[in-house]
Amino acid sequence: MNRQELQNIGFDAQVETSVHQDAGEAYWYQLEHELKICDLGEGYCLLYYEVRNGLGGMHPVNYMLCKDNGTVVKQITDADGNFLDFPGIVHGEWERDVEGEFSQCVRFVADVYPFENGRAKFKWMYQPDGFYFCDDSGFGAEDDVEIWLCSYLDKNGDFVQPFEHIR
């Protein structure tokens, strides 16, 4: 898919300007949202932006399943990483380790694997371990347990089962 085809379906470089305080002085910086293309095979790809998550890392937003010819099949998440058609979760003991209220939002990393037998594995880090939040010296670490959830997308962009905990 070339740049013009991406622009035709609404994907283009976006620049966001922010103001931050540092030692009492305000300064401006630009944060570029980086467009990613994930080849899913079988004539499909996944487009998304990688943006700052406000917690020291990056996260994917605006997941969109497309055919390689540029045809948009379905948008999977919105500009904040919220699932648009969340399939639910398989409840279990892993929920005891969730910090705070459960959210249907990709706030950390996610991996989507190529289609096999018409299904693409969607693996989502729901919660990182507590070292995600610490600085280089280890200060600020928390007791959080890393939690990964997994489901599968079909070629219509629909999840075929609820997300389940994986180890």
JSON list of C-alpha atoms in Angstrom, two decimals:
[
{"chain": "A", "resi": 1, "resn": "MET", "atom": "CA", "xyz": [0.00, 0.00, 0.00]},
{"chain": "A", "resi": 2, "resn": "ASN", "atom": "CA", "xyz": [1.56, 3.32, -1.02]},
{"chain": "A", "resi": 3, "resn": "ARG", "atom": "CA", "xyz": [1.37, 6.72, 0.72]},
{"chain": "A", "resi": 4, "resn": "GLN", "atom": "CA", "xyz": [-1.45, 8.01, -1.55]},
{"chain": "A", "resi": 5, "resn": "GLU", "atom": "CA", "xyz": [-3.57, 4.92, -0.86]},
{"chain": "A", "resi": 6, "resn": "LEU", "atom": "CA", "xyz": [-3.01, 5.44, 2.87]},
{"chain": "A", "resi": 7, "resn": "GLN", "atom": "CA", "xyz": [-4.05, 9.09, 2.62]},
{"chain": "A", "resi": 8, "resn": "ASN", "atom": "CA", "xyz": [-7.17, 8.06, 0.69]},
{"chain": "A", "resi": 9, "resn": "ILE", "atom": "CA", "xyz": [-8.35, 5.96, 3.65]},
{"chain": "A", "resi": 10, "resn": "GLY", "atom": "CA", "xyz": [-7.55, 8.67, 6.21]},
{"chain": "A", "resi": 11, "resn": "PHE", "atom": "CA", "xyz": [-4.05, 7.72, 7.38]},
{"chain": "A", "resi": 12, "resn": "ASP", "atom": "CA", "xyz": [-1.39, 10.41, 7.27]},
{"chain": "A", "resi": 13, "resn": "ALA", "atom": "CA", "xyz": [1.38, 11.66, 9.54]},
{"chain": "A", "resi": 14, "resn": "GLN", "atom": "CA", "xyz": [-0.18, 13.53, 12.45]},
{"chain": "A", "resi": 15, "resn": "VAL", "atom": "CA", "xyz": [1.72, 15.99, 14.58]},
{"chain": "A", "resi": 16, "resn": "GLU", "atom": "CA", "xyz": [0.55, 16.97, 18.04]},
{"chain": "A", "resi": 17, "resn": "THR", "atom": "CA", "xyz": [2.02, 19.95, 19.85]},
{"chain": "A", "resi": 18, "resn": "SER", "atom": "CA", "xyz": [2.23, 19.86, 23.64]},
{"chain": "A", "resi": 19, "resn": "VAL", "atom": "CA", "xyz": [3.42, 22.17, 26.39]},
{"chain": "A", "resi": 20, "resn": "HIS", "atom": "CA", "xyz": [5.32, 20.77, 29.38]},
{"chain": "A", "resi": 21, "resn": "GLN", "atom": "CA", "xyz": [6.70, 22.29, 32.58]},
{"chain": "A", "resi": 22, "resn": "ASP", "atom": "CA", "xyz": [10.34, 21.61, 33.42]},
{"chain": "A", "resi": 23, "resn": "ALA", "atom": "CA", "xyz": [12.02, 23.31, 36.37]},
{"chain": "A", "resi": 24, "resn": "GLY", "atom": "CA", "xyz": [9.46, 26.13, 36.22]},
{"chain": "A", "resi": 25, "resn": "GLU", "atom": "CA", "xyz": [9.94, 26.86, 32.51]},
{"chain": "A", "resi": 26, "resn": "ALA", "atom": "CA", "xyz": [7.41, 25.90, 29.86]},
{"chain": "A", "resi": 27, "resn": "TYR", "atom": "CA", "xyz": [8.70, 24.48, 26.59]},
{"chain": "A", "resi": 28, "resn": "TRP", "atom": "CA", "xyz": [7.10, 23.21, 23.40]},
{"chain": "A", "resi": 29, "resn": "TYR", "atom": "CA", "xyz": [7.75, 19.99, 21.60]},
{"chain": "A", "resi": 30, "resn": "GLN", "atom": "CA", "xyz": [6.16, 18.07, 18.77]},
{"chain": "A", "resi": 31, "resn": "LEU", "atom": "CA", "xyz": [5.20, 14.44, 19.06]},
{"chain": "A", "resi": 32, "resn": "GLU", "atom": "CA", "xyz": [4.85, 12.66, 15.76]},
{"chain": "A", "resi": 33, "resn": "HIS", "atom": "CA", "xyz": [2.46, 9.75, 15.63]},
{"chain": "A", "resi": 34, "resn": "GLU", "atom": "CA", "xyz": [4.26, 6.99, 13.77]},
{"chain": "A", "resi": 35, "resn": "LEU", "atom": "CA", "xyz": [2.21, 5.03, 11.23]},
{"chain": "A", "resi": 36, "resn": "LYS", "atom": "CA", "xyz": [2.79, 1.27, 11.33]},
{"chain": "A", "resi": 37, "resn": "ILE", "atom": "CA", "xyz": [1.75, -1.35, 8.79]},
{"chain": "A", "resi": 38, "resn": "CYS", "atom": "CA", "xyz": [1.57, -4.99, 9.86]},
{"chain": "A", "resi": 39, "resn": "ASP", "atom": "CA", "xyz": [1.37, -7.54, 7.02]},
{"chain": "A", "resi": 40, "resn": "LEU", "atom": "CA", "xyz": [-1.12, -10.23, 8.05]},
{"chain": "A", "resi": 41, "resn": "GLY", "atom": "CA", "xyz": [-0.72, -12.30, 4.90]},
{"chain": "A", "resi": 42, "resn": "GLU", "atom": "CA", "xyz": [-3.53, -13.68, 2.74]},
{"chain": "A", "resi": 43, "resn": "GLY", "atom": "CA", "xyz": [-4.03, -10.21, 1.19]},
{"chain": "A", "resi": 44, "resn": "TYR", "atom": "CA", "xyz": [-4.57, -8.32, 4.48]},
{"chain": "A", "resi": 45, "resn": "CYS", "atom": "CA", "xyz": [-2.71, -5.79, 6.58]},
{"chain": "A", "resi": 46, "resn": "LEU", "atom": "CA", "xyz": [-3.30, -3.93, 9.82]},
{"chain": "A", "resi": 47, "resn": "LEU", "atom": "CA", "xyz": [-2.69, -0.18, 9.98]},
{"chain": "A", "resi": 48, "resn": "TYR", "atom": "CA", "xyz": [-2.24, 1.70, 13.24]},
{"chain": "A", "resi": 49, "resn": "TYR", "atom": "CA", "xyz": [-0.46, 4.59, 14.88]},
{"chain": "A", "resi": 50, "resn": "GLU", "atom": "CA", "xyz": [2.04, 4.22, 17.67]},
{"chain": "A", "resi": 51, "resn": "VAL", "atom": "CA", "xyz": [1.67, 7.08, 20.19]},
{"chain": "A", "resi": 52, "resn": "ARG", "atom": "CA", "xyz": [2.88, 7.92, 23.69]},
{"chain": "A", "resi": 53, "resn": "ASN", "atom": "CA", "xyz": [0.74, 6.37, 26.42]},
{"chain": "A", "resi": 54, "resn": "GLY", "atom": "CA", "xyz": [1.49, 9.00, 29.07]},
{"chain": "A", "resi": 55, "resn": "LEU", "atom": "CA", "xyz": [3.08, 6.33, 31.28]},
{"chain": "A", "resi": 56, "resn": "GLY", "atom": "CA", "xyz": [6.58, 6.37, 29.82]},
{"chain": "A", "resi": 57, "resn": "GLY", "atom": "CA", "xyz": [5.98, 4.16, 26.80]},
{"chain": "A", "resi": 58, "resn": "MET", "atom": "CA", "xyz": [4.13, 3.83, 23.52]},
{"chain": "A", "resi": 59, "resn": "HIS", "atom": "CA", "xyz": [0.87, 2.14, 22.59]},
{"chain": "A", "resi": 60, "resn": "PRO", "atom": "CA", "xyz": [-1.01, 1.36, 19.36]},
{"chain": "A", "resi": 61, "resn": "VAL", "atom": "CA", "xyz": [-4.20, 3.26, 18.44]},
{"chain": "A", "resi": 62, "resn": "ASN", "atom": "CA", "xyz": [-6.56, 3.36, 15.47]},
{"chain": "A", "resi": 63, "resn": "TYR", "atom": "CA", "xyz": [-6.09, -0.30, 14.53]},
{"chain": "A", "resi": 64, "resn": "MET", "atom": "CA", "xyz": [-7.69, -0.76, 11.13]},
{"chain": "A", "resi": 65, "resn": "LEU", "atom": "CA", "xyz": [-7.93, -4.05, 9.22]},
{"chain": "A", "resi": 66, "resn": "CYS", "atom": "CA", "xyz": [-7.45, -3.46, 5.48]},
{"chain": "A", "resi": 67, "resn": "LYS", "atom": "CA", "xyz": [-7.06, -5.50, 2.35]},
{"chain": "A", "resi": 68, "resn": "ASP", "atom": "CA", "xyz": [-3.74, -5.03, 0.58]},
{"chain": "A", "resi": 69, "resn": "ASN", "atom": "CA", "xyz": [-5.55, -3.11, -2.19]},
{"chain": "A", "resi": 70, "resn": "GLY", "atom": "CA", "xyz": [-6.43, -0.35, 0.32]},
{"chain": "A", "resi": 71, "resn": "THR", "atom": "CA", "xyz": [-10.00, -1.42, 1.04]},
{"chain": "A", "resi": 72, "resn": "VAL", "atom": "CA", "xyz": [-10.84, -0.80, 4.69]},
{"chain": "A", "resi": 73, "resn": "VAL", "atom": "CA", "xyz": [-12.47, -3.86, 6.23]},
{"chain": "A", "resi": 74, "resn": "LYS", "atom": "CA", "xyz": [-13.08, -2.60, 9.78]},
{"chain": "A", "resi": 75, "resn": "GLN", "atom": "CA", "xyz": [-11.67, -0.26, 12.41]},
{"chain": "A", "resi": 76, "resn": "ILE", "atom": "CA", "xyz": [-10.75, -2.25, 15.53]},
{"chain": "A", "resi": 77, "resn": "THR", "atom": "CA", "xyz": [-9.76, 0.50, 18.03]},
{"chain": "A", "resi": 78, "resn": "ASP", "atom": "CA", "xyz": [-10.29, 4.25, 18.23]},
{"chain": "A", "resi": 79, "resn": "ALA", "atom": "CA", "xyz": [-7.77, 7.11, 18.57]},
{"chain": "A", "resi": 80, "resn": "ASP", "atom": "CA", "xyz": [-7.34, 6.38, 22.29]},
{"chain": "A", "resi": 81, "resn": "GLY", "atom": "CA", "xyz": [-6.88, 2.61, 21.90]},
{"chain": "A", "resi": 82, "resn": "ASN", "atom": "CA", "xyz": [-10.43, 1.67, 23.03]},
{"chain": "A", "resi": 83, "resn": "PHE", "atom": "CA", "xyz": [-11.86, -1.42, 21.35]},
{"chain": "A", "resi": 84, "resn": "LEU", "atom": "CA", "xyz": [-14.87, -0.53, 19.19]},
{"chain": "A", "resi": 85, "resn": "ASP", "atom": "CA", "xyz": [-16.42, -4.01, 19.30]},
{"chain": "A", "resi": 86, "resn": "PHE", "atom": "CA", "xyz": [-15.00, -5.62, 22.44]},
{"chain": "A", "resi": 87, "resn": "PRO", "atom": "CA", "xyz": [-15.71, -9.37, 22.57]},
{"chain": "A", "resi": 88, "resn": "GLY", "atom": "CA", "xyz": [-15.54, -9.66, 26.36]},
{"chain": "A", "resi": 89, "resn": "ILE", "atom": "CA", "xyz": [-13.13, -11.61, 28.55]},
{"chain": "A", "resi": 90, "resn": "VAL", "atom": "CA", "xyz": [-12.88, -15.09, 29.97]},
{"chain": "A", "resi": 91, "resn": "HIS", "atom": "CA", "xyz": [-12.99, -14.48, 33.73]},
{"chain": "A", "resi": 92, "resn": "GLY", "atom": "CA", "xyz": [-10.45, -16.14, 35.97]},
{"chain": "A", "resi": 93, "resn": "GLU", "atom": "CA", "xyz": [-8.00, -15.84, 38.83]},
{"chain": "A", "resi": 94, "resn": "TRP", "atom": "CA", "xyz": [-5.83, -13.47, 36.76]},
{"chain": "A", "resi": 95, "resn": "GLU", "atom": "CA", "xyz": [-8.38, -10.72, 37.50]},
{"chain": "A", "resi": 96, "resn": "ARG", "atom": "CA", "xyz": [-7.17, -10.58, 41.12]},
{"chain": "A", "resi": 97, "resn": "ASP", "atom": "CA", "xyz": [-3.89, -9.15, 39.80]},
{"chain": "A", "resi": 98, "resn": "VAL", "atom": "CA", "xyz": [-5.53, -6.32, 37.84]},
{"chain": "A", "resi": 99, "resn": "GLU", "atom": "CA", "xyz": [-4.66, -2.94, 39.34]},
{"chain": "A", "resi": 100, "resn": "GLY", "atom": "CA", "xyz": [-7.72, -0.67, 39.31]},
{"chain": "A", "resi": 101, "resn": "GLU", "atom": "CA", "xyz": [-10.87, -1.12, 37.27]},
{"chain": "A", "resi": 102, "resn": "PHE", "atom": "CA", "xyz": [-10.78, -3.23, 34.08]},
{"chain": "A", "resi": 103, "resn": "SER", "atom": "CA", "xyz": [-10.63, -1.13, 30.90]},
{"chain": "A", "resi": 104, "resn": "GLN", "atom": "CA", "xyz": [-11.33, -2.19, 27.30]},
{"chain": "A", "resi": 105, "resn": "CYS", "atom": "CA", "xyz": [-8.36, -0.18, 26.06]},
{"chain": "A", "resi": 106, "resn": "VAL", "atom": "CA", "xyz": [-4.92, -0.99, 24.65]},
{"chain": "A", "resi": 107, "resn": "ARG", "atom": "CA", "xyz": [-2.67, 1.20, 26.84]},
{"chain": "A", "resi": 108, "resn": "PHE", "atom": "CA", "xyz": [0.55, -0.73, 26.38]},
{"chain": "A", "resi": 109, "resn": "VAL", "atom": "CA", "xyz": [1.83, -3.02, 23.62]},
{"chain": "A", "resi": 110, "resn": "ALA", "atom": "CA", "xyz": [-0.09, -5.47, 21.47]},
{"chain": "A", "resi": 111, "resn": "ASP", "atom": "CA", "xyz": [1.00, -8.01, 18.86]},
{"chain": "A", "resi": 112, "resn": "VAL", "atom": "CA", "xyz": [-1.06, -9.18, 15.92]},
{"chain": "A", "resi": 113, "resn": "TYR", "atom": "CA", "xyz": [0.15, -12.27, 14.05]},
{"chain": "A", "resi": 114, "resn": "PRO", "atom": "CA", "xyz": [-0.45, -13.27, 10.40]},
{"chain": "A", "resi": 115, "resn": "PHE", "atom": "CA", "xyz": [-3.64, -15.06, 9.45]},
{"chain": "A", "resi": 116, "resn": "GLU", "atom": "CA", "xyz": [-3.65, -18.83, 9.83]},
{"chain": "A", "resi": 117, "resn": "ASN", "atom": "CA", "xyz": [-6.79, -20.69, 8.82]},
{"chain": "A", "resi": 118, "resn": "GLY", "atom": "CA", "xyz": [-8.63, -17.37, 8.48]},
{"chain": "A", "resi": 119, "resn": "ARG", "atom": "CA", "xyz": [-7.76, -16.14, 11.99]},
{"chain": "A", "resi": 120, "resn": "ALA", "atom": "CA", "xyz": [-5.13, -13.66, 13.19]},
{"chain": "A", "resi": 121, "resn": "LYS", "atom": "CA", "xyz": [-3.93, -13.92, 16.79]},
{"chain": "A", "resi": 122, "resn": "PHE", "atom": "CA", "xyz": [-4.33, -10.62, 18.71]},
{"chain": "A", "resi": 123, "resn": "LYS", "atom": "CA", "xyz": [-2.13, -10.63, 21.83]},
{"chain": "A", "resi": 124, "resn": "TRP", "atom": "CA", "xyz": [-2.54, -7.64, 24.15]},
{"chain": "A", "resi": 125, "resn": "MET", "atom": "CA", "xyz": [-0.44, -6.67, 27.18]},
{"chain": "A", "resi": 126, "resn": "TYR", "atom": "CA", "xyz": [-3.21, -5.52, 29.47]},
{"chain": "A", "resi": 127, "resn": "GLN", "atom": "CA", "xyz": [-0.91, -4.68, 32.37]},
{"chain": "A", "resi": 128, "resn": "PRO", "atom": "CA", "xyz": [2.91, -4.56, 32.47]},
{"chain": "A", "resi": 129, "resn": "ASP", "atom": "CA", "xyz": [4.90, -5.74, 35.45]},
{"chain": "A", "resi": 130, "resn": "GLY", "atom": "CA", "xyz": [5.74, -3.16, 38.11]},
{"chain": "A", "resi": 131, "resn": "PHE", "atom": "CA", "xyz": [9.21, -2.47, 36.73]},
{"chain": "A", "resi": 132, "resn": "TYR", "atom": "CA", "xyz": [7.59, -0.70, 33.75]},
{"chain": "A", "resi": 133, "resn": "PHE", "atom": "CA", "xyz": [7.07, 2.33, 35.98]},
{"chain": "A", "resi": 134, "resn": "CYS", "atom": "CA", "xyz": [10.56, 2.60, 37.53]},
{"chain": "A", "resi": 135, "resn": "ASP", "atom": "CA", "xyz": [13.49, 4.75, 36.55]},
{"chain": "A", "resi": 136, "resn": "ASP", "atom": "CA", "xyz": [16.98, 3.52, 35.62]},
{"chain": "A", "resi": 137, "resn": "SER", "atom": "CA", "xyz": [17.92, 3.05, 39.28]},
{"chain": "A", "resi": 138, "resn": "GLY", "atom": "CA", "xyz": [14.80, 0.98, 40.02]},
{"chain": "A", "resi": 139, "resn": "PHE", "atom": "CA", "xyz": [13.02, 3.75, 41.95]},
{"chain": "A", "resi": 140, "resn": "GLY", "atom": "CA", "xyz": [9.25, 3.81, 41.46]},
{"chain": "A", "resi": 141, "resn": "ALA", "atom": "CA", "xyz": [8.76, 0.11, 40.80]},
{"chain": "A", "resi": 142, "resn": "GLU", "atom": "CA", "xyz": [5.37, -1.29, 41.77]},
{"chain": "A", "resi": 143, "resn": "ASP", "atom": "CA", "xyz": [4.11, -4.77, 42.66]},
{"chain": "A", "resi": 144, "resn": "ASP", "atom": "CA", "xyz": [2.03, -5.14, 39.49]},
{"chain": "A", "resi": 145, "resn": "VAL", "atom": "CA", "xyz": [1.89, -8.53, 37.78]},
{"chain": "A", "resi": 146, "resn": "GLU", "atom": "CA", "xyz": [2.27, -8.64, 33.98]},
{"chain": "A", "resi": 147, "resn": "ILE", "atom": "CA", "xyz": [-1.02, -9.66, 32.33]},
{"chain": "A", "resi": 148, "resn": "TRP", "atom": "CA", "xyz": [-1.45, -10.70, 28.68]},
{"chain": "A", "resi": 149, "resn": "LEU", "atom": "CA", "xyz": [-4.82, -11.34, 27.03]},
{"chain": "A", "resi": 150, "resn": "CYS", "atom": "CA", "xyz": [-5.43, -13.05, 23.69]},
{"chain": "A", "resi": 151, "resn": "SER", "atom": "CA", "xyz": [-8.21, -13.38, 21.13]},
{"chain": "A", "resi": 152, "resn": "TYR", "atom": "CA", "xyz": [-8.45, -13.94, 17.36]},
{"chain": "A", "resi": 153, "resn": "LEU", "atom": "CA", "xyz": [-9.62, -11.70, 14.53]},
{"chain": "A", "resi": 154, "resn": "ASP", "atom": "CA", "xyz": [-11.35, -13.07, 11.45]},
{"chain": "A", "resi": 155, "resn": "LYS", "atom": "CA", "xyz": [-11.07, -11.52, 7.98]},
{"chain": "A", "resi": 156, "resn": "ASN", "atom": "CA", "xyz": [-14.13, -9.35, 8.66]},
{"chain": "A", "resi": 157, "resn": "GLY", "atom": "CA", "xyz": [-12.28, -7.67, 11.55]},
{"chain": "A", "resi": 158, "resn": "ASP", "atom": "CA", "xyz": [-14.48, -9.36, 14.15]},
{"chain": "A", "resi": 159, "resn": "PHE", "atom": "CA", "xyz": [-13.12, -11.10, 17.23]},
{"chain": "A", "resi": 160, "resn": "VAL", "atom": "CA", "xyz": [-14.18, -14.74, 17.14]},
{"chain": "A", "resi": 161, "resn": "GLN", "atom": "CA", "xyz": [-13.94, -15.33, 20.90]},
{"chain": "A", "resi": 162, "resn": "PRO", "atom": "CA", "xyz": [-13.58, -13.37, 24.14]},
{"chain": "A", "resi": 163, "resn": "PHE", "atom": "CA", "xyz": [-10.08, -12.37, 25.26]},
{"chain": "A", "resi": 164, "resn": "GLU", "atom": "CA", "xyz": [-8.52, -14.95, 27.56]},
{"chain": "A", "resi": 165, "resn": "HIS", "atom": "CA", "xyz": [-5.53, -14.79, 29.87]},
{"chain": "A", "resi": 166, "resn": "ILE", "atom": "CA", "xyz": [-2.33, -16.31, 28.53]},
{"chain": "A", "resi": 167, "resn": "ARG", "atom": "CA", "xyz": [0.91, -16.97, 30.37]}
]
